[in-house]
Structure formats: C-alpha cells, structure tokens
JSON list of C-alpha atoms in Angstrom, two decimals:
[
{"chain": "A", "resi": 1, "resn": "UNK", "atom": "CA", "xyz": [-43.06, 81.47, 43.78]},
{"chain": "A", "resi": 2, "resn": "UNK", "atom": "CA", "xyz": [-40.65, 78.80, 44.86]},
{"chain": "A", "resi": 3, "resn": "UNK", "atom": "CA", "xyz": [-40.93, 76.42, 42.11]},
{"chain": "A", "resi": 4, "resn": "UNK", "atom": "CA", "xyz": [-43.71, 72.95, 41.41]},
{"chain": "A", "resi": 5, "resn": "UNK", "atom": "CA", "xyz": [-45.41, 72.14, 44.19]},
{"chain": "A", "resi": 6, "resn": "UNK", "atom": "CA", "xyz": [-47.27, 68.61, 44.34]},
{"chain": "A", "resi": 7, "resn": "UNK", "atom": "CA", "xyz": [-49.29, 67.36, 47.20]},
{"chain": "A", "resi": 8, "resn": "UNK", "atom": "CA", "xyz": [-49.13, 64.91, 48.89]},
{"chain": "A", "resi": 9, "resn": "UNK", "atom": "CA", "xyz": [-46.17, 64.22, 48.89]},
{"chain": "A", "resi": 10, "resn": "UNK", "atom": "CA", "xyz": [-46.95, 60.07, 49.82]},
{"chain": "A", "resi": 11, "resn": "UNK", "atom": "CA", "xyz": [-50.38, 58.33, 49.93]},
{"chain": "A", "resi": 12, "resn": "UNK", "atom": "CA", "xyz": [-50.63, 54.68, 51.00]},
{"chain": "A", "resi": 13, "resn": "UNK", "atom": "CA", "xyz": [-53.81, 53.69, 50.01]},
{"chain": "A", "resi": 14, "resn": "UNK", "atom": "CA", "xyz": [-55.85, 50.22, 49.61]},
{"chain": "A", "resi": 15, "resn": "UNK", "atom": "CA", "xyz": [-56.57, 48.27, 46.46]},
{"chain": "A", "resi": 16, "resn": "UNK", "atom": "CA", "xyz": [-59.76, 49.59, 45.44]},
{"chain": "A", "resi": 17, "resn": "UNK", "atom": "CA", "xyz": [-59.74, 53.34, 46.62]},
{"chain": "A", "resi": 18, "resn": "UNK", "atom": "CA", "xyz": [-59.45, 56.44, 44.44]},
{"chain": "A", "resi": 19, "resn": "UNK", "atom": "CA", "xyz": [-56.63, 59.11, 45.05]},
{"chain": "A", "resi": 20, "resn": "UNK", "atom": "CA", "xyz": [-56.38, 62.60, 43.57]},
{"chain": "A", "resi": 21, "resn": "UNK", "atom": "CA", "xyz": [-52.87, 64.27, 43.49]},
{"chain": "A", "resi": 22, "resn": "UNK", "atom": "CA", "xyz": [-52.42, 68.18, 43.44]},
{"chain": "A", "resi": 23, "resn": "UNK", "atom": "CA", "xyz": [-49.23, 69.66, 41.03]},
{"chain": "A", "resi": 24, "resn": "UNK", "atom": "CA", "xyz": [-49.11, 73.71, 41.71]},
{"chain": "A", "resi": 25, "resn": "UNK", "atom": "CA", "xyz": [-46.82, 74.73, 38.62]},
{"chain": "A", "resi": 26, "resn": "UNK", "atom": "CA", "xyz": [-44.86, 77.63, 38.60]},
{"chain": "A", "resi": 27, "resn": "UNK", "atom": "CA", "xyz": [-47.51, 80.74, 38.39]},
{"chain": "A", "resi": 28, "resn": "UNK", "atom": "CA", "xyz": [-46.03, 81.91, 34.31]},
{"chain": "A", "resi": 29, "resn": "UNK", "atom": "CA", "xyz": [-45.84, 78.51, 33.20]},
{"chain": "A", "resi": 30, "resn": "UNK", "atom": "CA", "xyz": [-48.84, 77.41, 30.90]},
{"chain": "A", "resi": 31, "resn": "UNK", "atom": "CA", "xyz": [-47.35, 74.38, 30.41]},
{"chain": "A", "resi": 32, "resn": "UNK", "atom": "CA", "xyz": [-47.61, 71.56, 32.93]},
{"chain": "A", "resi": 33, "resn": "UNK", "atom": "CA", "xyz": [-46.99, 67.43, 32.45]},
{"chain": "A", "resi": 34, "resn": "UNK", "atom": "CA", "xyz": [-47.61, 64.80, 34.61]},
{"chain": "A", "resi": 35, "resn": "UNK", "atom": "CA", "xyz": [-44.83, 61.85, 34.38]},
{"chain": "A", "resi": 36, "resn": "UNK", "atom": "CA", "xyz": [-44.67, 58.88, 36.18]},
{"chain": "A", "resi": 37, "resn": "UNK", "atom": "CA", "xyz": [-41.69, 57.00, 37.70]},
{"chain": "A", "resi": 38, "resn": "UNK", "atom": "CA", "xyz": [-40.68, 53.52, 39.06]},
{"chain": "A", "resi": 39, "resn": "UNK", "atom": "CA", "xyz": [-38.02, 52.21, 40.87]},
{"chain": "A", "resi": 40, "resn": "UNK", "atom": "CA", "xyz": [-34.77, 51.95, 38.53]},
{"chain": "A", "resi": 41, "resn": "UNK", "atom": "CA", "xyz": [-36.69, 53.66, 35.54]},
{"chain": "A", "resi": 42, "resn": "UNK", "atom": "CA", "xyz": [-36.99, 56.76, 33.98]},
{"chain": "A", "resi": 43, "resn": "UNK", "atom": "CA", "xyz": [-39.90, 59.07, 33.90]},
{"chain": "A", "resi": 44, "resn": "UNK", "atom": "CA", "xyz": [-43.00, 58.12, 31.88]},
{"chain": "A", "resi": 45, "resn": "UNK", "atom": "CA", "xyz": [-45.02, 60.70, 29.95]},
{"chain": "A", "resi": 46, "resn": "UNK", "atom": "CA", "xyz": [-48.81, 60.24, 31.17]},
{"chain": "A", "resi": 47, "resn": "UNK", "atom": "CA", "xyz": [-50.28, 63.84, 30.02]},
{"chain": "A", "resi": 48, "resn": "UNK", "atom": "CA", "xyz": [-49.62, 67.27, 29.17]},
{"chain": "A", "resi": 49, "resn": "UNK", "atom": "CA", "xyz": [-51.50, 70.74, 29.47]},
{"chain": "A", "resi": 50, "resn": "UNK", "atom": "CA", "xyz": [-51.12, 73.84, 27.57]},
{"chain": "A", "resi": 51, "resn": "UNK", "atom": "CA", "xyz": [-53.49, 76.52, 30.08]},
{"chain": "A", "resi": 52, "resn": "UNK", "atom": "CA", "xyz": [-56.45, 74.46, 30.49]},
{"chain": "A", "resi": 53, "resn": "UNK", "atom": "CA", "xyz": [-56.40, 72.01, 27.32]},
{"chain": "A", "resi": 54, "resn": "UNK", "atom": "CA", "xyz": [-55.34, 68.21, 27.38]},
{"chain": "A", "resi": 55, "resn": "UNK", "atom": "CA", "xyz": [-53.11, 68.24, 24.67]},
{"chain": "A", "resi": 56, "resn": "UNK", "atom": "CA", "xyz": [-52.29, 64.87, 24.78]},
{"chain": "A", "resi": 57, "resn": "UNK", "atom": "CA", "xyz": [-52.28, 61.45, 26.78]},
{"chain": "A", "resi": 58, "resn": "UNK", "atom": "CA", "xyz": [-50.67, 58.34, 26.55]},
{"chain": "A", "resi": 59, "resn": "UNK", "atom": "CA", "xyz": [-51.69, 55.41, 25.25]},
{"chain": "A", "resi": 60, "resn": "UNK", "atom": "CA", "xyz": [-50.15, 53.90, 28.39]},
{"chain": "A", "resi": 61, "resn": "UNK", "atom": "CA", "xyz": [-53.02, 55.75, 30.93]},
{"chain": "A", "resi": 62, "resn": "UNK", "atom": "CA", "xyz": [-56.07, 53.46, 31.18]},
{"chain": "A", "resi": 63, "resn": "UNK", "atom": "CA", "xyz": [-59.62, 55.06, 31.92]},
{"chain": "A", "resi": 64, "resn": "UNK", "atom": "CA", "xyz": [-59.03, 55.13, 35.18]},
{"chain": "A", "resi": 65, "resn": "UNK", "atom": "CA", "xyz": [-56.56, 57.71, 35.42]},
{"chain": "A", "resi": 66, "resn": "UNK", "atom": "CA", "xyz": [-57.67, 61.41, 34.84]},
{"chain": "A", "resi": 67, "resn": "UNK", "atom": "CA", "xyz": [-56.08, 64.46, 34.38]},
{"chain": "A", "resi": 68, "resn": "UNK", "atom": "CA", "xyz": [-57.44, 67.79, 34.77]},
{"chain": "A", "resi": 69, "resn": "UNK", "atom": "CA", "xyz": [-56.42, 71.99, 34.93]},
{"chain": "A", "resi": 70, "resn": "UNK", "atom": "CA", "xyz": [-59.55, 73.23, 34.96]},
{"chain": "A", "resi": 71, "resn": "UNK", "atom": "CA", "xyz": [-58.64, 77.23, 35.06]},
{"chain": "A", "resi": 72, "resn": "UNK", "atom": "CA", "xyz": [-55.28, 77.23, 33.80]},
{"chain": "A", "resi": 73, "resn": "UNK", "atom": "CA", "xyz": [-53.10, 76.70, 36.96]},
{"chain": "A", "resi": 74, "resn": "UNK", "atom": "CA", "xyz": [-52.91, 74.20, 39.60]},
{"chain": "A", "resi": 75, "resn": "UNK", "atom": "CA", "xyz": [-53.85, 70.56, 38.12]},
{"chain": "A", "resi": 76, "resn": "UNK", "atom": "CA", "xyz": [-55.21, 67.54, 39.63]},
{"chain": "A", "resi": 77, "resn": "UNK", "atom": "CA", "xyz": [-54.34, 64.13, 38.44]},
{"chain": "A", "resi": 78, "resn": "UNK", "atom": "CA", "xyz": [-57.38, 61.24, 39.88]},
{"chain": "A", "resi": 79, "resn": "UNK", "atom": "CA", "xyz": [-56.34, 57.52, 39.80]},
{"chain": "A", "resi": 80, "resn": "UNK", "atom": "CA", "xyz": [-59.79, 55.44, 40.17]},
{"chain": "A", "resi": 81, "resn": "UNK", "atom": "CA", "xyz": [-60.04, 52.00, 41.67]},
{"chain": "A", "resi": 82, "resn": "UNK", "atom": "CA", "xyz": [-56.30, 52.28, 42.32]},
{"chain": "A", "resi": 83, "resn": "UNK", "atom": "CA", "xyz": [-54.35, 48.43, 41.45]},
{"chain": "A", "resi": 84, "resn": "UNK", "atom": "CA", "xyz": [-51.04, 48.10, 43.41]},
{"chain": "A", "resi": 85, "resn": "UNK", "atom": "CA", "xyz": [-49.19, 48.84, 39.59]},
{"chain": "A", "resi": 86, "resn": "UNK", "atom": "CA", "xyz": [-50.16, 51.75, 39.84]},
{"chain": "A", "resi": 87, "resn": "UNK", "atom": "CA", "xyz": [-47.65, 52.29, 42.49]},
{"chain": "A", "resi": 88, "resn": "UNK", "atom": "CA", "xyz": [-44.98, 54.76, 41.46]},
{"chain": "A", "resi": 89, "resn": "UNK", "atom": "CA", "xyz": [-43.65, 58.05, 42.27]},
{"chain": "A", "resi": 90, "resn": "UNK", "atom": "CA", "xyz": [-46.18, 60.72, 40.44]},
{"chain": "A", "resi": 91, "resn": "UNK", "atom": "CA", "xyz": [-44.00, 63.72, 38.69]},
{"chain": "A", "resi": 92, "resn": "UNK", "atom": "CA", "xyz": [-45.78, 66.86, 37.65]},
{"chain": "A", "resi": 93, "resn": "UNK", "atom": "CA", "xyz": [-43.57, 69.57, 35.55]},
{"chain": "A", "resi": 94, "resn": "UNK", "atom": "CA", "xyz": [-44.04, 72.65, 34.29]},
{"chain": "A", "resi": 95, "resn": "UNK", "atom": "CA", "xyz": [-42.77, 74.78, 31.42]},
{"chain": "A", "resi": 96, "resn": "UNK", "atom": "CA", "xyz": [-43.02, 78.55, 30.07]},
{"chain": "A", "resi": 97, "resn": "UNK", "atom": "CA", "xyz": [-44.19, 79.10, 26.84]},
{"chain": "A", "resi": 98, "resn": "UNK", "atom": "CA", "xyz": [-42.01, 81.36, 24.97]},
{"chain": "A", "resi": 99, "resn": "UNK", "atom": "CA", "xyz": [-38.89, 80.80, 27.13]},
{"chain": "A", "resi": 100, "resn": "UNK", "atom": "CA", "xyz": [-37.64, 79.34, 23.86]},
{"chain": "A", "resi": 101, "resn": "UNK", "atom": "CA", "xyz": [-34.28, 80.84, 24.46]},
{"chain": "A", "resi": 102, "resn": "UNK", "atom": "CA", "xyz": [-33.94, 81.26, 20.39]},
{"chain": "A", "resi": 103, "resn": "UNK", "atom": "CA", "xyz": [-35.06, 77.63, 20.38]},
{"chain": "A", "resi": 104, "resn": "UNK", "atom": "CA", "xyz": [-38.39, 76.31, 18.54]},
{"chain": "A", "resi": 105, "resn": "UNK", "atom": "CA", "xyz": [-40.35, 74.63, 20.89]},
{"chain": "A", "resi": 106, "resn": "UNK", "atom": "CA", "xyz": [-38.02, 74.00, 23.44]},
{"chain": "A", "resi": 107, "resn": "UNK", "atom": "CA", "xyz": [-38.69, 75.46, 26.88]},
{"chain": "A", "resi": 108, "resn": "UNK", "atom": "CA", "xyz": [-36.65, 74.53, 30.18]},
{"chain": "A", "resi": 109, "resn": "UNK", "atom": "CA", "xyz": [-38.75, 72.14, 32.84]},
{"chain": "A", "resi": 110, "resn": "UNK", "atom": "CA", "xyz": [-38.95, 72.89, 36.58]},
{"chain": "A", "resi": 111, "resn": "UNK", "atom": "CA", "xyz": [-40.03, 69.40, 38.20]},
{"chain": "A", "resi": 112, "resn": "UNK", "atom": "CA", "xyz": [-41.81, 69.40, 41.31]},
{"chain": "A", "resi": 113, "resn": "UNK", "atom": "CA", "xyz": [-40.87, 66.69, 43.97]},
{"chain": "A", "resi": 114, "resn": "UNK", "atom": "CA", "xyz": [-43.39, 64.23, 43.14]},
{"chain": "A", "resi": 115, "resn": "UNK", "atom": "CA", "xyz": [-45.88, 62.24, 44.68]},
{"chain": "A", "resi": 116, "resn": "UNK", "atom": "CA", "xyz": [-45.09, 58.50, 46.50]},
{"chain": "A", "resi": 117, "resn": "UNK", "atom": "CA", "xyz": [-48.00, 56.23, 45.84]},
{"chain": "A", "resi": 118, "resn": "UNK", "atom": "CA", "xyz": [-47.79, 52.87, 47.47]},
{"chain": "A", "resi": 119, "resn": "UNK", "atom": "CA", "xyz": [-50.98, 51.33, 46.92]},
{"chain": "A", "resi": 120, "resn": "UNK", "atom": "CA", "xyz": [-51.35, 47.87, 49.30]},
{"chain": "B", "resi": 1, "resn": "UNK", "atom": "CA", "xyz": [-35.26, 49.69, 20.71]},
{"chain": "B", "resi": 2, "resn": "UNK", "atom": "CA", "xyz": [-35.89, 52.97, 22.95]},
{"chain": "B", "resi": 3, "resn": "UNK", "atom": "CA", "xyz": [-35.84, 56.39, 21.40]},
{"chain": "B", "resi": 4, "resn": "UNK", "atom": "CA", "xyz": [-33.40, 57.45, 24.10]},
{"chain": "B", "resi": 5, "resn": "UNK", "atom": "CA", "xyz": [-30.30, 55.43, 25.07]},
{"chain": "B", "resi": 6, "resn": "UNK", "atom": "CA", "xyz": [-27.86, 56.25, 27.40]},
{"chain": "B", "resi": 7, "resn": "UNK", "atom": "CA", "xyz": [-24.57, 54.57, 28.33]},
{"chain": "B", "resi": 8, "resn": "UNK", "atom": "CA", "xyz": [-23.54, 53.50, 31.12]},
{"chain": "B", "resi": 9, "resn": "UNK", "atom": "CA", "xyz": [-26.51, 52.36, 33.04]},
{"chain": "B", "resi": 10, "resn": "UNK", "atom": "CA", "xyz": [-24.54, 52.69, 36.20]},
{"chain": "B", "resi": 11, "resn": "UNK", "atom": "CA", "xyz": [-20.75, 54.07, 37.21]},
{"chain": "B", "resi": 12, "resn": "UNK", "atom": "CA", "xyz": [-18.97, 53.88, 40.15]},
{"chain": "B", "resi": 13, "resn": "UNK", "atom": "CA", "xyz": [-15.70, 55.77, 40.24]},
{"chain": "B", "resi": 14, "resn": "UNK", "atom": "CA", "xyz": [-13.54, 57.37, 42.86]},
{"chain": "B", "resi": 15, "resn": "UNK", "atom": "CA", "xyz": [-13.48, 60.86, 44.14]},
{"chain": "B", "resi": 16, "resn": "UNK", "atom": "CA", "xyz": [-11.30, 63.10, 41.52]},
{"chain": "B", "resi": 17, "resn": "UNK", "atom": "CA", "xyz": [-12.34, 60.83, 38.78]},
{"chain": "B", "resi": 18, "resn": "UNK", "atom": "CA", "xyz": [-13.11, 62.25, 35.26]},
{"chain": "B", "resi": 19, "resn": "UNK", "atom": "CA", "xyz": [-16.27, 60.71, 34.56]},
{"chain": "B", "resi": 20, "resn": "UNK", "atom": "CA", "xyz": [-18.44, 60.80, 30.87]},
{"chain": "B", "resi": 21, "resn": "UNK", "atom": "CA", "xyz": [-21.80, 59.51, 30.55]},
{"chain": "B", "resi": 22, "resn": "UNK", "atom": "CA", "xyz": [-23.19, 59.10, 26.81]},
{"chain": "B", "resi": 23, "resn": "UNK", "atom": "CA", "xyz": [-26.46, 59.82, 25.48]},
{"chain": "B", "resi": 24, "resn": "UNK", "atom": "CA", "xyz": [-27.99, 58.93, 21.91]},
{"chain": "B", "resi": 25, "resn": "UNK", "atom": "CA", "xyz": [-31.49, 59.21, 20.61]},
{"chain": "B", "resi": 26, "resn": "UNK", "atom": "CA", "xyz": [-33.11, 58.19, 16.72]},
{"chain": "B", "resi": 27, "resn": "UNK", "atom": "CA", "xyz": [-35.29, 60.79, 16.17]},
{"chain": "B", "resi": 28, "resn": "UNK", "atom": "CA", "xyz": [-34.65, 65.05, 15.55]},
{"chain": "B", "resi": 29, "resn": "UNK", "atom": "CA", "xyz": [-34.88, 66.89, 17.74]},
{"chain": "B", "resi": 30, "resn": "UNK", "atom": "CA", "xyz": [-35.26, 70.81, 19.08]},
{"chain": "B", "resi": 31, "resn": "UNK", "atom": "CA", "xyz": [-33.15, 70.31, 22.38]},
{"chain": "B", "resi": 32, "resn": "UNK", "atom": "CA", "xyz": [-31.99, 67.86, 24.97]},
{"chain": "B", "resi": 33, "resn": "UNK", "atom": "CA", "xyz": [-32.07, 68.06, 28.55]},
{"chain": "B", "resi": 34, "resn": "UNK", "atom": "CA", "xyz": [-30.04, 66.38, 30.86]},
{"chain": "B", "resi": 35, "resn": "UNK", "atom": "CA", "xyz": [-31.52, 65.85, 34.51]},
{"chain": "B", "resi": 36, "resn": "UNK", "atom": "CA", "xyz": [-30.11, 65.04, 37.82]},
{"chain": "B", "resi": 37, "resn": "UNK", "atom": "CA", "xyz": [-32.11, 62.90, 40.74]},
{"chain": "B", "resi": 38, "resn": "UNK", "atom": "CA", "xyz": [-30.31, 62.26, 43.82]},
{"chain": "B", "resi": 39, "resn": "UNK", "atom": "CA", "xyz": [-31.91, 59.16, 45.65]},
{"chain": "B", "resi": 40, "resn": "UNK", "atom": "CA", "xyz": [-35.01, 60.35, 47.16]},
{"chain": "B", "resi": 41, "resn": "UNK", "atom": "CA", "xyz": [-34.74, 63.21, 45.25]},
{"chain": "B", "resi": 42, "resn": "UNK", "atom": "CA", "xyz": [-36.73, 65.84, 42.99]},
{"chain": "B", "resi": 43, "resn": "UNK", "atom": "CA", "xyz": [-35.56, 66.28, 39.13]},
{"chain": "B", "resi": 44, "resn": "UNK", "atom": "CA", "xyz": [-33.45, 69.03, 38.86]},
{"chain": "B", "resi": 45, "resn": "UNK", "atom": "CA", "xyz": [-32.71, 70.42, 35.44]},
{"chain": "B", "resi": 46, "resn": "UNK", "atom": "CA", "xyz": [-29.01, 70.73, 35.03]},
{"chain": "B", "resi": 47, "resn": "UNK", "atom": "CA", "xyz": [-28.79, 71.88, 30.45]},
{"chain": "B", "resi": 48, "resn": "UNK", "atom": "CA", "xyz": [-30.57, 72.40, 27.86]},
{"chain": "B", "resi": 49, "resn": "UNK", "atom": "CA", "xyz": [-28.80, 71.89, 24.52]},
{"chain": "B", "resi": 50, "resn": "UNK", "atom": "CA", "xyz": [-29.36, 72.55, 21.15]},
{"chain": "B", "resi": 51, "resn": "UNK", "atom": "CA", "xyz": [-26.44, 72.45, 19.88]},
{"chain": "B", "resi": 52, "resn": "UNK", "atom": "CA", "xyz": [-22.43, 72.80, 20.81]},
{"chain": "B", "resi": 53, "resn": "UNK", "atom": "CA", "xyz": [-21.43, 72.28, 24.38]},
{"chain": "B", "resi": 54, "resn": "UNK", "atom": "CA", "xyz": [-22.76, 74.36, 27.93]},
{"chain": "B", "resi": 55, "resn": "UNK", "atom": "CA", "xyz": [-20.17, 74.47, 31.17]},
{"chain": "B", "resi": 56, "resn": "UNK", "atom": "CA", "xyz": [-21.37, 74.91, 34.52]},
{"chain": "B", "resi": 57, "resn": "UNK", "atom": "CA", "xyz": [-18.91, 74.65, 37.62]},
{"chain": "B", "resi": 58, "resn": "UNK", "atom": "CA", "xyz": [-17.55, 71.19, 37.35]},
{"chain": "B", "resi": 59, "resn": "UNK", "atom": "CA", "xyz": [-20.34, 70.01, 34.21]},
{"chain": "B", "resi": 60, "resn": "UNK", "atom": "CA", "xyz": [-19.78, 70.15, 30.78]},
{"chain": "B", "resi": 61, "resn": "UNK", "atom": "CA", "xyz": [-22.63, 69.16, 28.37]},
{"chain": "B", "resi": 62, "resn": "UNK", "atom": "CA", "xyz": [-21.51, 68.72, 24.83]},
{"chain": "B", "resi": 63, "resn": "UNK", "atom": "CA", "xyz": [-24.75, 67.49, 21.45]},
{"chain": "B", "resi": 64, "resn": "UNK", "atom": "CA", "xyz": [-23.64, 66.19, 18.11]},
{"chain": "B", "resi": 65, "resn": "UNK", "atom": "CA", "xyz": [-26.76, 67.03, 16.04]},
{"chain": "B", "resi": 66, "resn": "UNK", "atom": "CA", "xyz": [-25.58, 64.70, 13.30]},
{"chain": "B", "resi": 67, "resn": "UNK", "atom": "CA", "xyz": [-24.63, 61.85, 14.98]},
{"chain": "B", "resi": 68, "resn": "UNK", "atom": "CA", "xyz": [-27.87, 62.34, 17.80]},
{"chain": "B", "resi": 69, "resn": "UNK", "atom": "CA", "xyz": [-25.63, 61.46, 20.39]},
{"chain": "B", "resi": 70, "resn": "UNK", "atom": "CA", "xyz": [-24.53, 64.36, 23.69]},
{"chain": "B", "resi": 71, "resn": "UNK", "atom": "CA", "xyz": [-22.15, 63.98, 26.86]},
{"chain": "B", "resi": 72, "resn": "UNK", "atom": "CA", "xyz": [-22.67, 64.87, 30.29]},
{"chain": "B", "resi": 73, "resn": "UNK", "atom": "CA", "xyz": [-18.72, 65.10, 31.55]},
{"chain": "B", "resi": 74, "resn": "UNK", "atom": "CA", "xyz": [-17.96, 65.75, 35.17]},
{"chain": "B", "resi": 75, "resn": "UNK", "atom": "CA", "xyz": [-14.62, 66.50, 36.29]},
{"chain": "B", "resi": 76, "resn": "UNK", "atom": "CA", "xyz": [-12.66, 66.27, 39.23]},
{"chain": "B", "resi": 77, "resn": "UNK", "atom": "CA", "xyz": [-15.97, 64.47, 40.97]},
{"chain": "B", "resi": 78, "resn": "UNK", "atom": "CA", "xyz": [-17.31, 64.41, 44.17]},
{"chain": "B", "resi": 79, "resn": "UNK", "atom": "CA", "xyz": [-19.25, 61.78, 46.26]},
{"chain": "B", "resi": 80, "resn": "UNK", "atom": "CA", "xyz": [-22.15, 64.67, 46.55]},
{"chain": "B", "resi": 81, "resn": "UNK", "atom": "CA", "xyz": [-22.27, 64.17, 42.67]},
{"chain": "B", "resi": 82, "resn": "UNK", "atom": "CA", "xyz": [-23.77, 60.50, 43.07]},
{"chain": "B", "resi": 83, "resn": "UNK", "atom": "CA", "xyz": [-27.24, 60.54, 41.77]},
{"chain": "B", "resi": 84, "resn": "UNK", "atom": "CA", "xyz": [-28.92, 59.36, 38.90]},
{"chain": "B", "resi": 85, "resn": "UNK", "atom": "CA", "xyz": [-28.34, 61.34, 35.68]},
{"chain": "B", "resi": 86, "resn": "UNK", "atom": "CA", "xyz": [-31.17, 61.36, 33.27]},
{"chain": "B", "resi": 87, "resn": "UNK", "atom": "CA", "xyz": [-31.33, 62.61, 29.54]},
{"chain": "B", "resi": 88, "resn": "UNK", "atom": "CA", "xyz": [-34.30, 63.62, 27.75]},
{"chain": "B", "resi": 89, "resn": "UNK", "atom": "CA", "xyz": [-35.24, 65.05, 24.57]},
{"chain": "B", "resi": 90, "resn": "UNK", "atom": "CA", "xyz": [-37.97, 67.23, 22.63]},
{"chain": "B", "resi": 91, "resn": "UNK", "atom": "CA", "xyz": [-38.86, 65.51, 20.20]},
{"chain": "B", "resi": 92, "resn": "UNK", "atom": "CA", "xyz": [-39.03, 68.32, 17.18]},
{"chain": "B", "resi": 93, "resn": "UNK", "atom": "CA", "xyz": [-42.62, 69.37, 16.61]},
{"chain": "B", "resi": 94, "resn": "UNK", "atom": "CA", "xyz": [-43.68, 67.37, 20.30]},
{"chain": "B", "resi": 95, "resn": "UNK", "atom": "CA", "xyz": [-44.23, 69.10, 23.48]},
{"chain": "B", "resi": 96, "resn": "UNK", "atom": "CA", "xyz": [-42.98, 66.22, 25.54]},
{"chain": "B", "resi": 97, "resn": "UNK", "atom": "CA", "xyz": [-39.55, 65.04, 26.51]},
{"chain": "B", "resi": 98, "resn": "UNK", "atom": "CA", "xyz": [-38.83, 61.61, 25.76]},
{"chain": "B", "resi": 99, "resn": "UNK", "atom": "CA", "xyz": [-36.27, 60.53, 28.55]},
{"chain": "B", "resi": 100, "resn": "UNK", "atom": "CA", "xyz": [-33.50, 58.08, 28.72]},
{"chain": "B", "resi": 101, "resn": "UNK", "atom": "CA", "xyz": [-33.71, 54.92, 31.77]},
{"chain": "B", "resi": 102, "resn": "UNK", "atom": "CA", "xyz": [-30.84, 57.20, 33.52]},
{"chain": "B", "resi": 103, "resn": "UNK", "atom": "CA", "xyz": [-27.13, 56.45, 34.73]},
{"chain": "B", "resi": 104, "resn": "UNK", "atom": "CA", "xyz": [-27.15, 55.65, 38.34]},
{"chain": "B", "resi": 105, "resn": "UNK", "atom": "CA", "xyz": [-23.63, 57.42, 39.45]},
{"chain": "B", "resi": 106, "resn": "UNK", "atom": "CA", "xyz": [-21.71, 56.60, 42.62]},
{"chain": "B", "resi": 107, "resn": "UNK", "atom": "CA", "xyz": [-18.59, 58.32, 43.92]},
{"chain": "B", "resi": 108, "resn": "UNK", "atom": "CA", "xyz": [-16.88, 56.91, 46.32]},
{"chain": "B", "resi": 109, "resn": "UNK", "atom": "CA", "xyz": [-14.40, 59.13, 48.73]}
]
C-alpha cells in the first residue's frame, strides 16, 4: 500500500456536467475526509467517514455535492451540475483509528495528492 | 475571527536563515498538526503535537497548551524547504482538523 490514492488526478469539465472523483485510502484506515482547496487558501473540511458512515458534512456543501464509501474503503465524492466555483483542488485523507499514539482522538493523516477541477 | 491563525502569511529569507512560523488557535484541543505543500504539491504530514516540542532533521515543532499557540522552527534552511506550511488542529471531541490559511515560505540561495 503506497499511501491515498485519488483519481483523476485533473478533470476539465463544462458548466453543467457532473464529475465523480475516486479517493483509495490507505487499506487500515477507517477513517477518510474529503477537503477542498483553492488557490492561496487552506484546506476546507467538506465530509468525513468512519468505515461506511457519513459522520458529518459541512454546512458549506450544497445538495449537489455527494459523498459516498459504500463498503468501507475506497470513496467517491459526485459534484452535480458542476458551477465554475466549484473549481478547486479536491483533497481526500485518511486516518487509522486507534493510532492514537496515547492521544484521545487524535490520529496522524496521510493526504492523497488531490484532484484538479477546473470547471469552464 | 478564524479558529486557526498563523503568522506570517508569507516569508522570504535567505539560505542558512533561522526561520519561525507561529501558530495560534481559540478552541482545546487533542493535537495539532503541522503540514507541508510544496507548489503543486500533495500534503505531507510533517508533527503531530500534543504537547512539548518534536525534532526532526532540521524541524523543530514546539505547543503551548495554555497559551494555544505552537512553532514550526527551521534551521539552517534550504531553498528545497520553500513550500507552504500549514497548521491544523483536532478540535477535542471532533474528528476533523480545522486548518490554518498556511505560510507561503521562500528561500532564496
């Protein structure tokens, strides 16, 4: 296993269209979030899975964006009727539970390398 | 006001330079991270604190629980350290990392 994998790693897509985006997590993780970036900021928190359950999502994600992990692994994160705000680079991280390291709640994140979208 | 601030926004220095970027957050907290993105780049995870100071090669992370604030130092630097440096925390009792706008850091040779 050689870390977060996300695919693609850039879409350029037209006003309008849907796009999925794949984030492969680290196989022991059962933790996995999806952030989002743009230029000059930090990362944005969008959702978060523990196994296959949406623990939370932000107030920030409309309806058209939908995240899901359906058995526990890889996850999928669909942007409908994309709107060129939406473009940004797409982050997906995952976490172990229990690698606490004496620590409540606190687990290290591997990020993947993200996903480009440029929507025109 | 953000629940992560860091300080500077961006620093330029020259190669050899000591160089100290500041982070402080308002809420408690079960660790920090601090992050490193080169341009272009994936995240990389460089410490996670919870409390007292961590030292890798040339990077010394140092938290002050009680006054929410932690250091990323770099010594002797290097223009292969320019990137942007990012700190984030876990909130206590959240799953998510709140994270800081970043330091964008240039070395020049």
């Amino acid at each position: 296993d050689t870390g977060v994998s996300q695919d693609p790693r850039h879409k350029i897509t037209k006003r309008g269209q849907n796009v999925t985006f794949r984030c492969d997590p680290i196989s022991e993780h059962n933790r996995l979030y999806w952030y989002r970036q743009t230029l000059g900021q930090g990362p944005e928190f969008l959702t978060y899975f523990q196994n296959e359950a949406q623990l939370e999502k932000s107030r920030l994600l409309s309806d058209r964006f939908s995240a899901e992990r359906p058995k526990g692994s890889f996850s999928t994160l669909e942007i409908q009727r994309t709107e060129q705000g939406d473009s940004a680079m797409y982050l997906c991280a995952s976490s172990g539970y229990g690698e606490d390291r004496g620590l409540t709640g606190a687990n290290v994140l591997t990020f993947g390398a993200g996903s480009r979208l440029t929507v025109l | 006001k953000n629940e992560v601030e860091q300080s500077p926004q961006n620093l330029t220095a020259q190669e050899g330079e000591f160089i100290t970027i500041n982070c402080s957050y308002s809420v408690g907290i079960s660790a920090l991270h601090w992050l490193q993105q080169h341009p272009g780049g994936g995240i990389v995870s460089l410490f996670m604190l919870s409390s007292g100071k961590k030292k890798h090669g040339r990077l010394i992370a140092t938290i002050n629980i009680q006054e929410k604030h932690s250091s990323l130092h770099i010594t002797a630097s290097h223009p292969r350290d320019s990137a942007v440096y990012i700190c984030a925390v876990l909130a206590k009792g959240a799953q998510k990392l709140v994270f800081g706008q970043g330091t964008r850091l240039t070395i020049n040779p």
